Each structure stands twice: as structure tokens, then as C-alpha cells.
Short mmCIF file of C-alpha atoms in Angstrom, two decimals:
data_model
loop_
_atom_site.label_atom_id
_atom_site.label_comp_id
_atom_site.label_asym_id
_atom_site.label_seq_id
_atom_site.Cartn_x
_atom_site.Cartn_y
_atom_site.Cartn_z
CA ALA A 1 6.02 6.81 7.00
CA ASP A 2 5.68 4.84 4.50
CA ILE A 3 3.50 1.61 4.32
CA VAL A 4 5.16 -0.78 2.30
CA PHE A 5 2.70 -4.56 0.53
CA ASP A 6 5.05 -7.23 0.26
CA ILE A 7 2.33 -9.44 -2.05
CA GLY A 8 3.60 -12.99 -2.75
CA ALA A 9 6.60 -12.19 0.30
CA HIS A 10 6.95 -16.03 -0.03
CA ILE A 11 10.25 -16.65 2.54
CA GLY A 12 10.27 -12.94 3.39
CA PHE A 13 13.64 -12.27 1.83
CA TYR A 14 12.14 -8.31 0.55
CA SER A 15 9.46 -8.02 4.14
CA ILE A 16 13.06 -7.97 5.25
CA LEU A 17 14.69 -5.31 3.17
CA PHE A 18 11.36 -3.11 3.15
CA SER A 19 11.33 -3.34 6.98
CA ARG A 20 14.76 -1.94 7.54
CA ILE A 21 13.86 0.87 4.40
CA VAL A 22 10.79 2.58 6.31
CA GLY A 23 12.10 1.70 9.78
CA GLU A 24 10.36 2.55 12.98
CA LYS A 25 7.93 4.84 11.58
CA GLY A 26 7.19 3.09 8.58
CA LYS A 27 4.85 -0.56 8.16
CA VAL A 28 5.19 -3.46 6.09
CA TYR A 29 2.52 -5.78 5.35
CA SER A 30 3.04 -9.06 3.45
CA PHE A 31 1.17 -11.19 2.03
CA GLU A 32 1.57 -15.30 2.03
CA PRO A 33 -1.08 -17.85 1.03
CA SER A 34 1.44 -20.93 1.33
CA SER A 35 0.84 -22.36 4.88
CA GLU A 36 4.24 -23.97 4.62
CA VAL A 37 5.43 -21.14 3.81
CA SER A 38 3.83 -18.58 5.81
CA SER A 39 4.80 -20.39 9.25
CA ALA A 40 8.40 -19.40 8.28
CA LEU A 41 7.53 -16.36 7.23
CA ALA A 42 5.84 -15.60 10.43
CA LEU A 43 9.03 -16.58 12.94
CA THR A 44 10.91 -14.29 10.82
CA ILE A 45 8.52 -11.37 11.09
CA ASP A 46 7.95 -12.18 14.31
CA ARG A 47 11.59 -9.88 14.93
CA LEU A 48 10.26 -7.52 12.78
CA ALA A 49 8.35 -4.66 14.91
CA ASN A 50 6.82 -2.92 12.14
CA THR A 51 5.88 -5.67 9.29
CA THR A 52 2.77 -7.84 9.57
CA LEU A 53 1.85 -11.33 8.18
CA LEU A 54 -1.13 -11.34 6.46
CA PRO A 55 -1.63 -15.03 5.21
CA PHE A 56 -3.60 -15.12 2.53
CA GLY A 57 -3.85 -14.97 -0.92
CA LEU A 58 -4.91 -11.62 -3.25
CA SER A 59 -7.31 -11.77 -6.80
CA ASP A 60 -9.89 -9.83 -8.29
CA LYS A 61 -12.53 -11.89 -6.30
CA GLU A 62 -13.14 -13.00 -2.80
CA SER A 63 -12.82 -17.09 -2.65
CA ASP A 64 -11.69 -20.52 -0.65
CA GLY A 65 -9.00 -21.62 -3.21
CA PHE A 66 -5.97 -24.01 -3.62
CA LEU A 67 -2.75 -23.26 -4.12
CA PHE A 68 -0.63 -25.55 -6.52
CA ILE A 69 3.10 -26.43 -5.23
CA PRO A 70 4.84 -28.38 -7.63
CA GLU A 71 7.78 -30.25 -5.13
CA ASP A 72 10.44 -29.19 -8.11
CA ALA A 73 10.01 -25.82 -7.86
CA SER A 74 10.36 -23.03 -5.60
CA ALA A 75 7.13 -21.08 -6.44
CA ALA A 76 3.72 -22.44 -5.83
CA SER A 77 0.81 -20.99 -7.78
CA LEU A 78 -2.96 -20.07 -7.71
CA ALA A 79 -2.68 -21.67 -10.83
CA ASP A 80 -2.96 -25.66 -11.66
CA TRP A 81 0.48 -26.85 -12.98
CA THR A 82 -0.70 -30.41 -12.27
CA ASN A 83 0.24 -30.61 -16.14
CA GLU A 84 3.20 -29.09 -16.11
CA SER A 85 6.75 -30.94 -16.20
CA LEU A 86 7.61 -29.83 -12.89
CA GLY A 87 7.41 -32.94 -10.67
CA LYS A 88 4.45 -34.07 -8.57
CA VAL A 89 2.77 -31.20 -7.49
CA HIS A 90 0.51 -31.35 -4.32
CA LYS A 91 -2.10 -28.45 -3.28
CA ILE A 92 -3.27 -27.20 -0.47
CA SER A 93 -6.50 -24.77 0.76
CA CYS A 94 -6.22 -21.22 1.22
CA GLN A 95 -8.23 -17.85 1.47
CA ILE A 96 -8.33 -15.38 -1.38
CA LYS A 97 -9.63 -12.20 -0.67
CA ARG A 98 -9.21 -8.86 -2.71
CA LEU A 99 -7.50 -5.01 -1.69
CA ASP A 100 -10.07 -3.28 -2.12
CA ASP A 101 -12.08 -4.73 0.63
CA LEU A 102 -9.06 -5.06 3.25
CA LEU A 103 -8.71 -1.32 2.07
CA ALA A 104 -13.09 -0.83 2.63
CA ASN A 105 -12.86 -2.96 5.94
CA ASN A 106 -9.71 -1.08 7.75
CA GLU A 107 -7.31 -4.31 7.54
CA VAL A 108 -4.61 -2.08 6.06
CA PRO A 109 -4.24 1.31 5.21
CA ARG A 110 -3.31 2.68 1.84
CA PRO A 111 -0.04 1.81 0.24
CA ASP A 112 2.80 4.08 -0.94
CA PHE A 113 4.65 1.05 -2.52
CA ILE A 114 3.57 -2.61 -3.42
CA LYS A 115 6.15 -5.14 -5.20
CA CYS A 116 4.13 -8.22 -6.75
CA ASP A 117 5.28 -11.12 -7.54
CA VAL A 118 2.01 -13.66 -7.84
CA GLU A 119 3.56 -15.79 -10.59
CA GLY A 120 1.57 -14.94 -13.28
CA ALA A 121 -1.63 -13.47 -11.10
CA GLU A 122 -0.25 -9.88 -11.15
CA GLU A 123 -3.94 -8.84 -13.31
CA LEU A 124 -5.90 -10.02 -11.18
CA VAL A 125 -4.31 -8.64 -7.85
CA PHE A 126 -4.39 -5.11 -9.80
CA ARG A 127 -8.16 -5.55 -10.25
CA GLY A 128 -8.64 -6.46 -7.37
CA GLY A 129 -7.04 -3.30 -5.90
CA LEU A 130 -8.91 -0.87 -8.41
CA GLU A 131 -9.69 1.61 -5.70
CA ILE A 132 -6.22 2.14 -4.29
CA LEU A 133 -4.82 2.29 -7.74
CA ASP A 134 -6.54 4.32 -9.99
CA CYS A 135 -5.80 7.59 -7.80
CA LYS A 136 -3.51 10.04 -8.58
CA ASP A 137 -2.20 9.10 -4.42
CA ALA A 138 -1.79 5.78 -6.02
CA PRO A 139 0.95 3.90 -4.66
CA ILE A 140 4.85 2.91 -6.42
CA ILE A 141 4.47 -0.71 -7.96
CA LEU A 142 7.55 -3.13 -8.69
CA PHE A 143 5.86 -6.46 -10.28
CA GLU A 144 6.85 -9.46 -12.45
CA VAL A 145 5.41 -10.30 -15.69
CA ASN A 146 6.01 -14.12 -16.41
CA GLU A 147 4.61 -15.20 -19.82
CA GLU A 148 4.41 -18.50 -19.15
CA ALA A 149 2.85 -18.28 -15.26
CA SER A 150 0.55 -15.69 -16.78
CA LYS A 151 -0.74 -18.56 -19.34
CA GLY A 152 -1.68 -20.86 -16.07
CA PHE A 153 -4.71 -18.12 -15.46
CA ASN A 154 -5.23 -17.44 -19.25
CA LEU A 155 -3.98 -14.34 -19.50
CA SER A 156 -1.77 -12.32 -21.92
CA LYS A 157 1.99 -11.17 -20.58
CA THR A 158 1.05 -7.43 -21.18
CA GLY A 159 -2.30 -7.41 -19.01
CA ALA A 160 -1.20 -6.55 -15.28
CA MET A 161 1.20 -3.56 -17.86
CA ASP A 162 -1.78 -2.91 -20.09
CA PHE A 163 -4.23 -2.25 -16.89
CA LEU A 164 -2.27 -0.09 -14.99
CA ALA A 165 -1.77 1.63 -18.11
CA SER A 166 -5.85 2.34 -18.00
CA LEU A 167 -5.74 3.92 -14.84
CA GLU A 168 -6.22 7.59 -15.98
CA LYS A 169 -6.33 8.99 -12.23
CA ALA A 170 -3.02 7.29 -11.32
CA ASP A 171 -1.43 7.85 -15.16
CA PHE A 172 1.31 5.55 -14.39
CA SER A 173 4.42 5.79 -16.20
CA PHE A 174 6.80 2.45 -16.92
CA PHE A 175 10.34 1.55 -16.40
CA ASP A 176 12.56 -1.77 -16.37
CA ALA A 177 13.21 -2.04 -13.08
CA ARG A 178 16.41 -4.43 -14.21
CA THR A 179 19.21 -2.29 -13.97
CA ASP A 180 20.19 0.42 -11.58
CA ALA A 181 19.49 3.09 -14.13
CA LEU A 182 15.77 3.50 -14.75
CA SER A 183 14.71 3.24 -18.76
CA GLN A 184 11.22 4.19 -19.04
CA ILE A 185 9.31 2.00 -21.75
CA SER A 186 6.33 1.56 -23.44
CA GLU A 187 5.61 -1.87 -23.53
CA ILE A 188 7.50 -5.15 -21.92
CA PRO A 189 11.07 -5.93 -22.89
CA PRO A 190 11.85 -9.62 -23.79
CA PRO A 191 13.39 -11.56 -20.43
CA LEU A 192 17.26 -11.61 -20.29
CA PRO A 193 18.61 -15.12 -21.50
CA SER A 194 19.17 -16.31 -17.89
CA ALA A 195 15.37 -15.05 -17.04
CA LEU A 196 12.14 -16.28 -17.54
CA ALA A 197 10.13 -12.90 -15.82
CA VAL A 198 10.71 -9.08 -16.20
CA ASN A 199 10.62 -6.33 -13.37
CA ILE A 200 8.33 -3.30 -14.21
CA LEU A 201 8.41 -0.29 -11.91
CA ALA A 202 5.25 1.50 -12.59
CA VAL A 203 5.18 5.25 -10.92
CA PRO A 204 1.82 7.14 -11.13
CA LYS A 205 2.42 10.98 -12.15
CA ALA A 206 2.12 12.25 -8.20
CA LYS A 207 5.62 10.48 -7.28
CA LEU A 208 7.86 10.72 -10.54
CA ASN A 209 9.45 13.20 -8.69
CA ARG A 210 10.40 9.80 -6.02
CA LEU A 211 12.78 8.21 -8.56
CA SER A 212 15.34 10.85 -8.42
CA ASN A 213 15.56 10.75 -4.79
#
């Protein structure tokens, strides 16, 4: 029975997919801090018996923060995009928590798989989940690398991958996840001409055998 975290669930496309994959015995936890999006997501999740909505953001520190939502873009971010050329930006308040605190408080179990797409803040999410990620039973992680979005947090595009690579107990290997045929990588490849981001799959040593399955 697999446990999946969909971090940055947005309208729930991947949550629905994960719900079908894990089946009745599995569980999906959908993290989405935007109240404007999560209200619609809640309607979707209500029909999924194995999926739970957690309406807050994740980072390396617990706090009350703001989510910045450009009217001319589909993405929202915890970084202030007010000065970007994305049209009018409005902000809404949101809670921000740490993965490790959720685990310690028994609000979530240990995940088997994490999908993390949080508009440049992936490194911060991972730093807040050290207990979950730095262990031999670490989850497989699919995460996005978006250089421009990372700049909004004063982070480098390699930060998330570098942090995961430093976790000796998990001993992650990395793969380019943009094609069906996964290719192992040691550095982040450039995005395709039609895309702003790159999807990376991080697999702990203990779960490398699952790739063949």
C-alpha cells in the first residue's frame, strides 16, 4: 500500500492519477496552499476515498505567509512576483509548515513517493523534510527544476538536487524524467525549447530495483 505526497497539487490532475495508481489500499496526500485552488480541489478529492487535502504550503520553516498569484499566469508562488512582468498580482494569506513536523505530530505517515512542483521552492520543501528524506527508506521523488522561479527565493537551480545528493543515508541517484526511457544524470540538463522547467526523478539506493518494475 503506497503512500504518495502530491506537493503543489494545484487543481488535482496528478492527485487523481496517483489515487488510481495506489488503489484502495494506498493513500494520497495533496498539499495546496491556494484557497482559491484548493476549494475546487476539495470537490475533486471528495470523490476520492483514498485522498486527503492538506490546505497549506511547505517550506523549511513554519510560518504564516502569503501566496502570490499573477492574473496572467496559471502558477502561484510563495515568492513575491509583484515586480515581474506577469500583469496584476494579488496575494492571499496561507499557512506554511514543515514536512518533518507533520510526521512528528502523526499528521502524515512516511511517504513512498513524492511529487514536488512548487514554483522554485523545492529545495526549501526538502530542507524541511530531512527526517523523511535522509534515511535508507527514503521516498522516490519527482521534482521540478525551474531556474527563473528559483531566483524568486534567492536559490540556485541546482539547490534541490544538490541537497538531495548530500543525503548519505538515502544515497539518491538522479534521472531525466522527461522521456519514458529514463537516463541517469549527474547534473541538470537544459530545458527543452518548449519548456521552462526540467523534471528530475530522484531514486534512493534501496528502491533502484523499482525502476525496472
